[in-house]
Amino acid sequence: MRITQKQSDANKTRVIAGASKLFREKGFEGVGVADLMRAAGLTHGGFYNHFASKDGLEAEACRQALATSVDRMSAVAEIEDKTARSAAMAAYRRNYVSKKARDAAAANCPMAAFAGEMPRQSEDVATAYATGLREYLDAFVAASAGAETARASAKRARQKALVEYSMLVGALILARSVAKADPELSDEWASQTPPQRNRC
Amino acid sequence: MRITQKQSDANKTRVIAGASKLFREKGFEGVGVADLMRAAGLTHGGFYNHFASKDGLEAEACRQALATSVDRMSAVAEIEDKTARSAAMAAYRRNYVSKKARDAAAANCPMAAFAGEMPRQSEDVATAYATGLREYLDAFVAASAGAETARASAKRARQKALVEYSMLVGALILARSVAKADPELSDEWASQTPPQRNRC
DNA sequence: TGTACATCAGTGAACGCGCGTTCACTGATGTAC
DNA sequence: TGTACATCAGTGAACGCGCGTTCACTGATGTAC
């Protein structure tokens, strides 16, 4: 039963969107082709009408998930007013490692969700990830720059952002790692990790 | 061909030791029972003489790997002389996110290596991990305490250690995540992440 | 605009491979006497 | 200490399940006239 090309395109879009969330929640290996298609209301057989392989969808989902994060961070970086930008970044950091973000991996930072699996992914997926992460980091640096150290050199500002972002990702991943087995420790990580860490 | 009980024990020990490294390098799902036995010079059939299941070995390997890290960190915490302890911690941090550590996951921090997979592990494995991580963190706090903020309260010292350790883990995981696809960015993370970050 | 036919998105059965697990078997070890 | 037998660590074939992928088929869509 052939369907409209517009319908077909919408189906593909829905599969990618669902995959983007499922992969973040359960990992690439934790979701099967059948699951991915079911999430879009389809059956597994039609998968290869849209994608060359499961790996192809992984790369595409990765690309789109990171692109969304990049856009969001770029939007912050483009805030002209320094005070407003600084406040936006503070809010961003605060949400980043919250309990809410920890418990809803599907809807949050794909960089943190995928990082641990990347060393074992195909070249396509790894490239999509690396490209997105680099762009994201540039935006993160731009959004952070001048927030509190206007006189710092570009290099130092970037280094500082690297450290800051490492901390956020590490805290989120560690909080998730013990969420079930040691909720108390997990909460400590999710809540005590300082939202605005620049109290020097 | 039955063997000495001592031999059998040694075999089991060797399997666990190999598993501890292989899991860190390739992830739990990335290593099969046959691989694990082969690494110890055995064939897969005998696996169930030693372990109830692959999951059982995962838990045991996790337990032992983290225990080793806890011991190492406890040793630092037990250094009496503050200056020497502080220096030992500085060296520890410097090595933690080095290119060397990044490229040899099998021989380095199991907490960082396993963190990303933990949300999807069995209760046994997750418990072994959480127990070890809590002990490790306590040791990390003890080893860091008094290093530079002698007057800080215990709570603040712990919070500071949480942040510090999150940063180390995040940097290591992120550096590994792009090691193949963007070596330049990976090197940036592995080398620029400040070794002794307490420049407040 | 209407008709005839080719196309092709989606379906569900089937294939094949990998991997965790089981099992019959071997023969050296450990033990009972 | 020596002998006979039970035990059991290790072996490799085989099982069974899950999952990525393929394929014949369906029937509505899109197109040529």
Short mmCIF file of C-alpha atoms (C1' of nucleotides) in Angstrom, two decimals:
data_model
loop_
_atom_site.label_atom_id
_atom_site.label_comp_id
_atom_site.label_asym_id
_atom_site.label_seq_id
_atom_site.Cartn_x
_atom_site.Cartn_y
_atom_site.Cartn_z
CA MET A 1 0.00 0.00 0.00
CA ARG A 2 2.04 2.86 -1.34
CA ILE A 3 1.69 6.21 0.42
CA THR A 4 2.25 9.85 -0.45
CA GLN A 5 5.84 10.98 -0.84
CA LYS A 6 5.12 13.68 1.72
CA GLN A 7 3.91 10.98 4.09
CA SER A 8 7.02 8.96 3.46
CA ASP A 9 9.25 11.94 4.17
CA ALA A 10 7.34 12.61 7.36
CA ASN A 11 7.81 8.98 8.38
CA LYS A 12 11.55 9.21 7.87
CA THR A 13 11.70 12.39 9.90
CA ARG A 14 9.73 10.71 12.66
CA VAL A 15 12.06 7.71 12.69
CA ILE A 16 15.11 9.93 13.03
CA ALA A 17 13.51 12.01 15.77
CA GLY A 18 12.55 8.90 17.70
CA ALA A 19 15.97 7.37 17.18
CA SER A 20 17.63 10.51 18.48
CA LYS A 21 15.77 10.06 21.76
CA LEU A 22 15.91 6.28 22.02
CA PHE A 23 19.64 6.16 21.36
CA ARG A 24 20.24 8.74 24.07
CA GLU A 25 18.12 6.80 26.52
CA LYS A 26 19.23 3.25 25.79
CA GLY A 27 22.44 3.55 23.83
CA PHE A 28 23.02 2.54 20.22
CA GLU A 29 23.21 -1.16 20.98
CA GLY A 30 20.25 -1.00 23.33
CA VAL A 31 17.75 -0.22 20.58
CA GLY A 32 16.91 -2.50 17.67
CA VAL A 33 15.72 -1.65 14.20
CA ALA A 34 12.29 -2.98 15.11
CA ASP A 35 12.13 -0.69 18.14
CA LEU A 36 13.17 2.29 16.07
CA MET A 37 10.48 1.70 13.47
CA ARG A 38 7.83 0.90 16.08
CA ALA A 39 8.54 4.22 17.79
CA ALA A 40 7.47 5.87 14.53
CA GLY A 41 4.41 3.63 14.15
CA LEU A 42 5.94 1.47 11.42
CA THR A 43 7.20 -2.08 11.01
CA HIS A 44 10.82 -3.05 10.67
CA GLY A 45 10.68 -4.24 7.07
CA GLY A 46 10.49 -0.76 5.62
CA PHE A 47 13.57 0.47 7.42
CA TYR A 48 15.84 0.00 4.42
CA ASN A 49 13.66 2.15 2.21
CA HIS A 50 14.97 5.07 4.24
CA PHE A 51 18.41 4.10 5.50
CA ALA A 52 21.30 2.09 4.13
CA SER A 53 21.85 0.44 7.50
CA LYS A 54 21.24 0.82 11.20
CA ASP A 55 24.60 2.49 11.34
CA GLY A 56 23.39 5.05 8.81
CA LEU A 57 20.51 6.01 11.05
CA GLU A 58 22.85 6.20 14.01
CA ALA A 59 24.99 8.71 12.18
CA GLU A 60 21.98 10.74 11.05
CA ALA A 61 20.38 10.76 14.50
CA CYS A 62 23.69 11.75 16.02
CA ARG A 63 24.13 14.57 13.52
CA GLN A 64 20.67 15.99 14.13
CA ALA A 65 20.81 15.65 17.90
CA LEU A 66 24.11 17.50 18.13
CA ALA A 67 23.00 20.10 15.61
CA THR A 68 20.09 20.99 17.86
CA SER A 69 22.45 21.44 20.79
CA VAL A 70 24.75 23.57 18.70
CA ASP A 71 21.85 25.79 17.63
CA ARG A 72 20.75 26.24 21.19
CA MET A 73 24.21 27.15 22.38
CA SER A 74 24.78 29.45 19.43
CA ALA A 75 21.61 31.28 20.34
CA VAL A 76 23.10 32.00 23.75
CA ALA A 77 26.39 33.07 22.22
CA GLU A 78 24.55 35.56 20.05
CA ILE A 79 23.00 37.43 22.94
CA GLU A 80 24.52 40.89 22.67
CA ASP A 81 24.08 42.09 26.21
CA LYS A 82 26.85 40.66 28.37
CA THR A 83 24.81 40.50 31.54
CA ALA A 84 21.94 38.77 29.80
CA ARG A 85 24.30 36.31 28.15
CA SER A 86 26.01 35.57 31.40
CA ALA A 87 22.65 34.94 33.05
CA ALA A 88 21.59 32.68 30.20
CA MET A 89 24.78 30.66 30.56
CA ALA A 90 24.30 30.38 34.31
CA ALA A 91 20.79 29.05 33.76
CA TYR A 92 22.07 26.67 31.11
CA ARG A 93 24.69 25.23 33.44
CA ARG A 94 22.22 24.98 36.28
CA ASN A 95 19.82 22.92 34.20
CA TYR A 96 22.55 20.87 32.64
CA VAL A 97 23.28 18.70 35.64
CA SER A 98 19.93 18.91 37.39
CA LYS A 99 18.07 15.82 38.58
CA LYS A 100 15.57 16.53 35.83
CA ALA A 101 18.26 16.36 33.15
CA ARG A 102 19.79 13.30 34.76
CA ASP A 103 16.48 11.42 34.71
CA ALA A 104 15.51 12.36 31.18
CA ALA A 105 18.51 11.39 29.10
CA ALA A 106 16.33 11.06 26.00
CA ALA A 107 15.59 14.77 25.98
CA ASN A 108 18.95 16.11 27.06
CA CYS A 109 22.58 16.60 26.07
CA PRO A 110 23.46 14.11 23.31
CA MET A 111 27.18 14.80 23.73
CA ALA A 112 27.10 13.44 27.26
CA ALA A 113 24.75 10.60 26.33
CA PHE A 114 26.89 9.37 23.42
CA ALA A 115 30.40 10.16 24.65
CA GLY A 116 31.01 6.85 26.38
CA GLU A 117 30.02 4.80 23.34
CA MET A 118 31.91 6.82 20.76
CA PRO A 119 35.24 5.00 20.97
CA ARG A 120 33.46 1.92 19.63
CA GLN A 121 31.33 3.48 16.91
CA SER A 122 31.78 3.37 13.17
CA GLU A 123 33.70 6.10 11.41
CA ASP A 124 30.50 7.72 10.14
CA VAL A 125 28.96 8.00 13.56
CA ALA A 126 32.20 9.10 15.17
CA THR A 127 32.68 11.79 12.53
CA ALA A 128 29.15 13.10 12.94
CA TYR A 129 29.72 13.27 16.67
CA ALA A 130 33.14 14.89 16.48
CA THR A 131 31.96 17.51 14.01
CA GLY A 132 29.02 18.41 16.20
CA LEU A 133 31.06 18.45 19.39
CA ARG A 134 33.63 20.80 17.89
CA GLU A 135 30.94 23.20 16.76
CA TYR A 136 29.22 22.97 20.10
CA LEU A 137 32.42 23.68 21.96
CA ASP A 138 33.12 26.74 19.82
CA ALA A 139 29.65 28.02 20.61
CA PHE A 140 30.14 27.21 24.29
CA VAL A 141 33.38 29.19 24.32
CA ALA A 142 31.74 32.09 22.54
CA ALA A 143 28.81 32.06 24.92
CA SER A 144 31.10 31.94 27.94
CA ALA A 145 33.62 34.47 26.74
CA GLY A 146 33.66 37.75 28.53
CA ALA A 147 31.19 36.49 31.06
CA GLU A 148 33.60 37.16 33.85
CA THR A 149 37.12 37.42 32.48
CA ALA A 150 36.99 40.08 29.82
CA ARG A 151 40.72 40.57 29.80
CA ALA A 152 41.66 36.93 29.41
CA SER A 153 43.20 35.92 26.14
CA ALA A 154 41.15 33.89 23.68
CA LYS A 155 43.28 30.88 24.40
CA ARG A 156 42.75 31.05 28.12
CA ALA A 157 39.05 31.62 27.67
CA ARG A 158 38.85 28.51 25.54
CA GLN A 159 40.81 26.49 28.04
CA LYS A 160 38.54 27.64 30.80
CA ALA A 161 35.49 26.65 28.79
CA LEU A 162 36.98 23.22 28.13
CA VAL A 163 37.37 22.70 31.85
CA GLU A 164 33.94 24.04 32.62
CA TYR A 165 32.27 21.85 30.04
CA SER A 166 34.25 18.78 31.10
CA MET A 167 32.94 19.28 34.59
CA LEU A 168 29.34 19.50 33.44
CA VAL A 169 29.58 16.38 31.28
CA GLY A 170 31.44 14.43 33.94
CA ALA A 171 28.95 15.34 36.64
CA LEU A 172 25.99 14.38 34.46
CA ILE A 173 27.48 11.06 33.42
CA LEU A 174 28.54 10.17 36.96
CA ALA A 175 25.17 11.15 38.40
CA ARG A 176 23.51 8.88 35.87
CA SER A 177 25.94 6.04 36.48
CA VAL A 178 24.75 5.50 40.05
CA ALA A 179 21.17 6.74 39.72
CA LYS A 180 19.64 3.35 40.41
CA ALA A 181 22.19 1.69 42.69
CA ASP A 182 23.00 4.68 44.91
CA PRO A 183 20.37 7.40 44.49
CA GLU A 184 21.79 9.35 47.40
CA LEU A 185 25.22 9.68 45.84
CA SER A 186 23.60 10.41 42.51
CA ASP A 187 21.52 13.19 44.00
CA GLU A 188 24.62 14.63 45.56
CA TRP A 189 26.18 14.84 42.16
CA ALA A 190 23.11 16.17 40.45
CA SER A 191 22.35 18.85 42.97
CA GLN A 192 25.61 19.77 44.67
CA THR A 193 27.51 20.24 41.50
CA PRO A 194 27.63 24.01 41.52
CA PRO A 195 25.40 25.75 39.02
CA GLN A 196 27.50 28.88 38.75
CA ARG A 197 30.97 27.66 39.49
CA ASN A 198 32.88 30.90 39.18
CA ARG A 199 33.21 31.85 42.81
CA CYS A 200 36.89 32.66 42.65
CA MET B 1 41.98 -33.37 31.59
CA ARG B 2 41.47 -32.27 35.12
CA ILE B 3 44.01 -29.82 36.56
CA THR B 4 45.25 -28.81 39.98
CA GLN B 5 42.87 -26.77 42.10
CA LYS B 6 45.60 -24.19 42.46
CA GLN B 7 45.84 -24.06 38.68
CA SER B 8 42.09 -23.65 38.41
CA ASP B 9 42.09 -20.79 40.89
CA ALA B 10 44.90 -19.15 39.00
CA ASN B 11 42.90 -19.53 35.79
CA LYS B 12 39.90 -17.85 37.34
CA THR B 13 42.05 -15.01 38.60
CA ARG B 14 43.53 -14.61 35.15
CA VAL B 15 40.10 -14.51 33.53
CA ILE B 16 38.95 -11.79 35.91
CA ALA B 17 42.11 -9.76 35.43
CA GLY B 18 41.79 -9.99 31.66
CA ALA B 19 38.11 -9.15 31.80
CA SER B 20 38.82 -6.09 33.90
CA LYS B 21 41.02 -4.76 31.10
CA LEU B 22 38.99 -5.94 28.13
CA PHE B 23 35.76 -4.50 29.51
CA ARG B 24 37.44 -1.15 30.06
CA GLU B 25 38.80 -1.15 26.55
CA LYS B 26 35.83 -2.47 24.59
CA GLY B 27 32.86 -2.14 26.89
CA PHE B 28 30.82 -4.96 28.40
CA GLU B 29 28.92 -5.68 25.20
CA GLY B 30 32.04 -5.42 23.11
CA VAL B 31 33.65 -8.51 24.58
CA GLY B 32 32.27 -12.03 24.29
CA VAL B 33 32.67 -14.97 26.63
CA ALA B 34 34.97 -16.62 24.09
CA ASP B 35 37.18 -13.51 24.00
CA LEU B 36 37.35 -13.41 27.78
CA MET B 37 38.42 -17.03 28.06
CA ARG B 38 40.84 -16.75 25.17
CA ALA B 39 42.55 -13.82 26.89
CA ALA B 40 43.33 -16.22 29.73
CA GLY B 41 44.47 -18.96 27.37
CA LEU B 42 41.33 -21.06 27.76
CA THR B 43 38.33 -22.06 25.67
CA HIS B 44 34.82 -20.78 26.18
CA GLY B 45 33.27 -24.04 27.36
CA GLY B 46 34.83 -23.91 30.78
CA PHE B 47 33.54 -20.46 31.56
CA TYR B 48 30.61 -21.71 33.61
CA ASN B 49 32.85 -23.71 35.90
CA HIS B 50 33.94 -20.37 37.31
CA PHE B 51 31.04 -17.98 36.84
CA ALA B 52 27.27 -18.25 36.95
CA SER B 53 26.94 -16.04 33.89
CA LYS B 54 28.71 -13.41 31.85
CA ASP B 55 26.95 -10.88 34.02
CA GLY B 56 28.53 -12.46 37.09
CA LEU B 57 31.98 -11.92 35.66
CA GLU B 58 31.08 -8.37 34.75
CA ALA B 59 30.17 -7.67 38.36
CA GLU B 60 33.31 -9.33 39.68
CA ALA B 61 35.60 -7.57 37.22
CA CYS B 62 33.92 -4.28 38.03
CA ARG B 63 34.35 -4.88 41.75
CA GLN B 64 38.02 -5.70 41.47
CA ALA B 65 38.85 -2.91 39.06
CA LEU B 66 37.26 -0.28 41.27
CA ALA B 67 38.80 -1.78 44.41
CA THR B 68 42.23 -1.29 42.91
CA SER B 69 41.45 2.36 42.24
CA VAL B 70 40.14 2.80 45.76
CA ASP B 71 43.31 1.30 47.19
CA ARG B 72 45.47 3.57 45.14
CA MET B 73 43.54 6.66 46.15
CA SER B 74 43.44 5.59 49.78
CA ALA B 75 47.20 5.30 49.71
CA VAL B 76 47.40 8.94 48.71
CA ALA B 77 44.89 9.93 51.38
CA GLU B 78 47.04 8.26 54.00
CA ILE B 79 50.11 10.33 53.28
CA GLU B 80 50.64 12.23 56.49
CA ASP B 81 52.65 15.15 55.23
CA LYS B 82 50.33 17.72 53.68
CA THR B 83 52.79 18.98 51.14
CA ALA B 84 53.65 15.49 49.98
CA ARG B 85 49.99 14.54 49.78
CA SER B 86 49.18 17.64 47.82
CA ALA B 87 52.00 16.87 45.42
CA ALA B 88 50.83 13.30 45.03
CA MET B 89 47.31 14.50 44.22
CA ALA B 90 48.64 16.97 41.70
CA ALA B 91 50.58 14.20 39.99
CA TYR B 92 47.52 11.95 40.09
CA ARG B 93 45.35 14.57 38.40
CA ARG B 94 48.02 15.33 35.84
CA ASN B 95 48.23 11.70 34.79
CA TYR B 96 44.50 11.18 34.94
CA VAL B 97 43.64 13.02 31.74
CA SER B 98 46.94 12.67 29.91
CA LYS B 99 47.14 11.41 26.34
CA LYS B 100 48.69 8.28 27.74
CA ALA B 101 45.70 7.60 29.97
CA ARG B 102 43.32 8.45 27.15
CA ASP B 103 44.95 5.97 24.79
CA ALA B 104 45.19 3.12 27.28
CA ALA B 105 41.67 2.75 28.63
CA ALA B 106 42.34 -0.87 29.55
CA ALA B 107 44.87 0.13 32.16
CA ASN B 108 43.23 3.24 33.53
CA CYS B 109 40.31 4.59 35.53
CA PRO B 110 37.49 2.03 35.51
CA MET B 111 35.02 4.56 36.86
CA ALA B 112 35.40 6.68 33.76
CA ALA B 113 35.50 3.67 31.45
CA PHE B 114 32.29 2.13 32.84
CA ALA B 115 30.26 5.21 33.75
CA GLY B 116 28.54 5.59 30.40
CA GLU B 117 27.34 2.00 30.34
CA MET B 118 26.17 1.78 33.93
CA PRO B 119 22.61 3.03 33.39
CA ARG B 120 22.00 -0.11 31.31
CA GLN B 121 23.73 -2.72 33.45
CA SER B 122 22.21 -5.36 35.70
CA GLU B 123 21.62 -4.64 39.35
CA ASP B 124 24.66 -6.69 40.39
CA VAL B 125 27.04 -4.80 38.15
CA ALA B 126 25.50 -1.43 38.99
CA THR B 127 25.78 -2.15 42.70
CA ALA B 128 29.41 -3.23 42.43
CA TYR B 129 30.13 -0.03 40.56
CA ALA B 130 28.20 2.25 42.90
CA THR B 131 29.81 0.74 45.98
CA GLY B 132 33.26 1.20 44.53
CA LEU B 133 32.59 4.72 43.30
CA ARG B 134 31.34 5.84 46.70
CA GLU B 135 34.43 4.44 48.40
CA TYR B 136 36.65 5.99 45.77
CA LEU B 137 35.03 9.38 46.16
CA ASP B 138 35.46 9.28 49.92
CA ALA B 139 39.14 8.53 49.43
CA PHE B 140 39.39 11.27 46.82
CA VAL B 141 37.87 13.76 49.24
CA ALA B 142 40.20 12.64 52.01
CA ALA B 143 43.21 12.87 49.73
CA SER B 144 42.22 16.34 48.54
CA ALA B 145 41.18 17.73 51.91
CA GLY B 146 43.43 20.32 53.37
CA ALA B 147 45.46 20.43 50.22
CA GLU B 148 44.74 24.11 49.81
CA THR B 149 41.64 25.03 51.82
CA ALA B 150 42.41 23.93 55.35
CA ARG B 151 39.70 26.12 56.82
CA ALA B 152 36.90 24.92 54.56
CA SER B 153 34.18 22.88 56.15
CA ALA B 154 34.00 19.17 55.44
CA LYS B 155 30.91 19.69 53.35
CA ARG B 156 32.52 22.30 51.16
CA ALA B 157 35.62 20.23 50.79
CA ARG B 158 33.51 17.31 49.60
CA GLN B 159 31.60 19.48 47.18
CA LYS B 160 34.83 20.82 45.80
CA ALA B 161 36.15 17.31 45.33
CA LEU B 162 32.93 16.29 43.55
CA VAL B 163 33.43 19.12 41.10
CA GLU B 164 37.11 18.40 40.66
CA TYR B 165 36.53 14.73 40.02
CA SER B 166 33.63 15.41 37.64
CA MET B 167 35.97 17.56 35.62
CA LEU B 168 38.61 14.86 35.41
CA VAL B 169 36.14 12.17 34.37
CA GLY B 170 34.40 14.44 31.88
CA ALA B 171 37.65 15.50 30.27
CA LEU B 172 38.87 11.92 29.95
CA ILE B 173 35.62 10.67 28.46
CA LEU B 174 35.34 13.58 26.05
CA ALA B 175 38.96 13.27 24.96
CA ARG B 176 38.35 9.59 24.22
CA SER B 177 35.09 10.27 22.43
CA VAL B 178 36.78 12.13 19.60
CA ALA B 179 40.19 10.47 19.69
CA LYS B 180 39.82 8.90 16.26
CA ALA B 181 37.58 11.34 14.43
CA ASP B 182 39.14 14.59 15.63
CA PRO B 183 42.57 13.93 17.16
CA GLU B 184 43.32 17.60 17.36
CA LEU B 185 40.31 18.37 19.52
CA SER B 186 41.01 15.25 21.56
CA ASP B 187 44.58 16.35 22.19
CA GLU B 188 43.31 19.73 23.26
CA TRP B 189 41.19 18.05 25.88
CA ALA B 190 43.86 15.62 26.97
CA SER B 191 46.62 18.17 27.29
CA GLN B 192 45.00 21.53 27.94
CA THR B 193 42.80 20.32 30.72
CA PRO B 194 44.74 21.80 33.58
CA PRO B 195 46.69 19.37 35.71
CA GLN B 196 46.57 21.41 38.89
CA ARG B 197 43.40 23.36 38.55
CA ASN B 198 43.41 25.27 41.82
CA ARG B 199 44.52 28.63 40.63
CA CYS B 200 41.95 30.66 42.54
"C1'" DT C 1 -10.14 15.05 -17.28
"C1'" DG C 2 -10.12 10.07 -17.41
"C1'" DT C 3 -7.83 5.57 -17.90
"C1'" DA C 4 -4.03 2.00 -17.70
"C1'" DC C 5 0.03 0.83 -15.95
"C1'" DA C 6 4.42 1.24 -13.56
"C1'" DT C 7 6.34 2.53 -9.22
"C1'" DC C 8 7.46 1.98 -4.66
"C1'" DA C 9 6.48 2.66 0.81
"C1'" DG C 10 5.15 -0.40 3.86
"C1'" DT C 11 4.35 -5.35 5.56
"C1'" DG C 12 5.66 -9.60 7.68
"C1'" DA C 13 7.97 -13.95 6.94
"C1'" DA C 14 12.46 -15.72 6.53
"C1'" DC C 15 17.51 -15.83 6.50
"C1'" DG C 16 21.98 -15.95 8.66
"C1'" DC C 17 25.16 -14.70 11.86
"C1'" DG C 18 26.92 -13.87 16.56
"C1'" DC C 19 26.82 -14.93 21.07
"C1'" DG C 20 25.47 -16.69 25.69
"C1'" DT C 21 24.68 -21.05 27.40
"C1'" DT C 22 24.44 -26.21 27.62
"C1'" DC C 23 26.19 -30.78 27.27
"C1'" DA C 24 28.69 -35.15 26.44
"C1'" DC C 25 33.22 -36.29 26.79
"C1'" DT C 26 38.27 -36.54 28.32
"C1'" DG C 27 41.77 -37.60 31.33
"C1'" DA C 28 44.51 -35.86 35.15
"C1'" DT C 29 43.69 -35.00 40.07
"C1'" DG C 30 42.28 -36.04 44.51
"C1'" DT C 31 40.70 -39.39 47.72
"C1'" DA C 32 39.23 -43.66 50.02
"C1'" DC C 33 41.02 -47.85 51.35
"C1'" DT D 1 53.02 -45.91 50.24
"C1'" DG D 2 50.34 -47.95 46.55
"C1'" DT D 3 45.98 -48.88 44.04
"C1'" DA D 4 41.14 -48.14 42.27
"C1'" DC D 5 37.77 -45.12 41.53
"C1'" DA D 6 35.14 -40.86 41.73
"C1'" DT D 7 35.53 -36.07 40.72
"C1'" DC D 8 35.69 -32.24 37.97
"C1'" DA D 9 38.42 -28.35 35.02
"C1'" DG D 10 38.76 -27.91 30.54
"C1'" DT D 11 37.29 -28.94 25.54
"C1'" DG D 12 34.61 -28.22 21.48
"C1'" DA D 13 30.26 -29.26 19.26
"C1'" DA D 14 25.62 -27.89 19.43
"C1'" DC D 15 21.51 -25.27 20.83
"C1'" DG D 16 18.51 -21.33 20.78
"C1'" DC D 17 17.56 -16.73 20.81
"C1'" DG D 18 17.95 -11.91 19.24
"C1'" DC D 19 18.80 -8.93 15.78
"C1'" DG D 20 20.29 -6.81 11.35
"C1'" DT D 21 19.12 -7.56 6.82
"C1'" DT D 22 16.66 -9.50 2.69
"C1'" DC D 23 12.73 -10.58 -0.06
"C1'" DA D 24 8.20 -11.57 -2.19
"C1'" DC D 25 4.08 -9.35 -1.94
"C1'" DT D 26 0.36 -5.63 -1.54
"C1'" DG D 27 -2.14 -1.91 -3.10
"C1'" DA D 28 -2.32 3.11 -3.20
"C1'" DT D 29 0.21 6.72 -5.64
"C1'" DG D 30 2.09 8.94 -9.46
"C1'" DT D 31 2.50 9.26 -14.37
"C1'" DA D 32 2.07 8.62 -19.38
"C1'" DC D 33 -1.20 8.92 -22.82
#
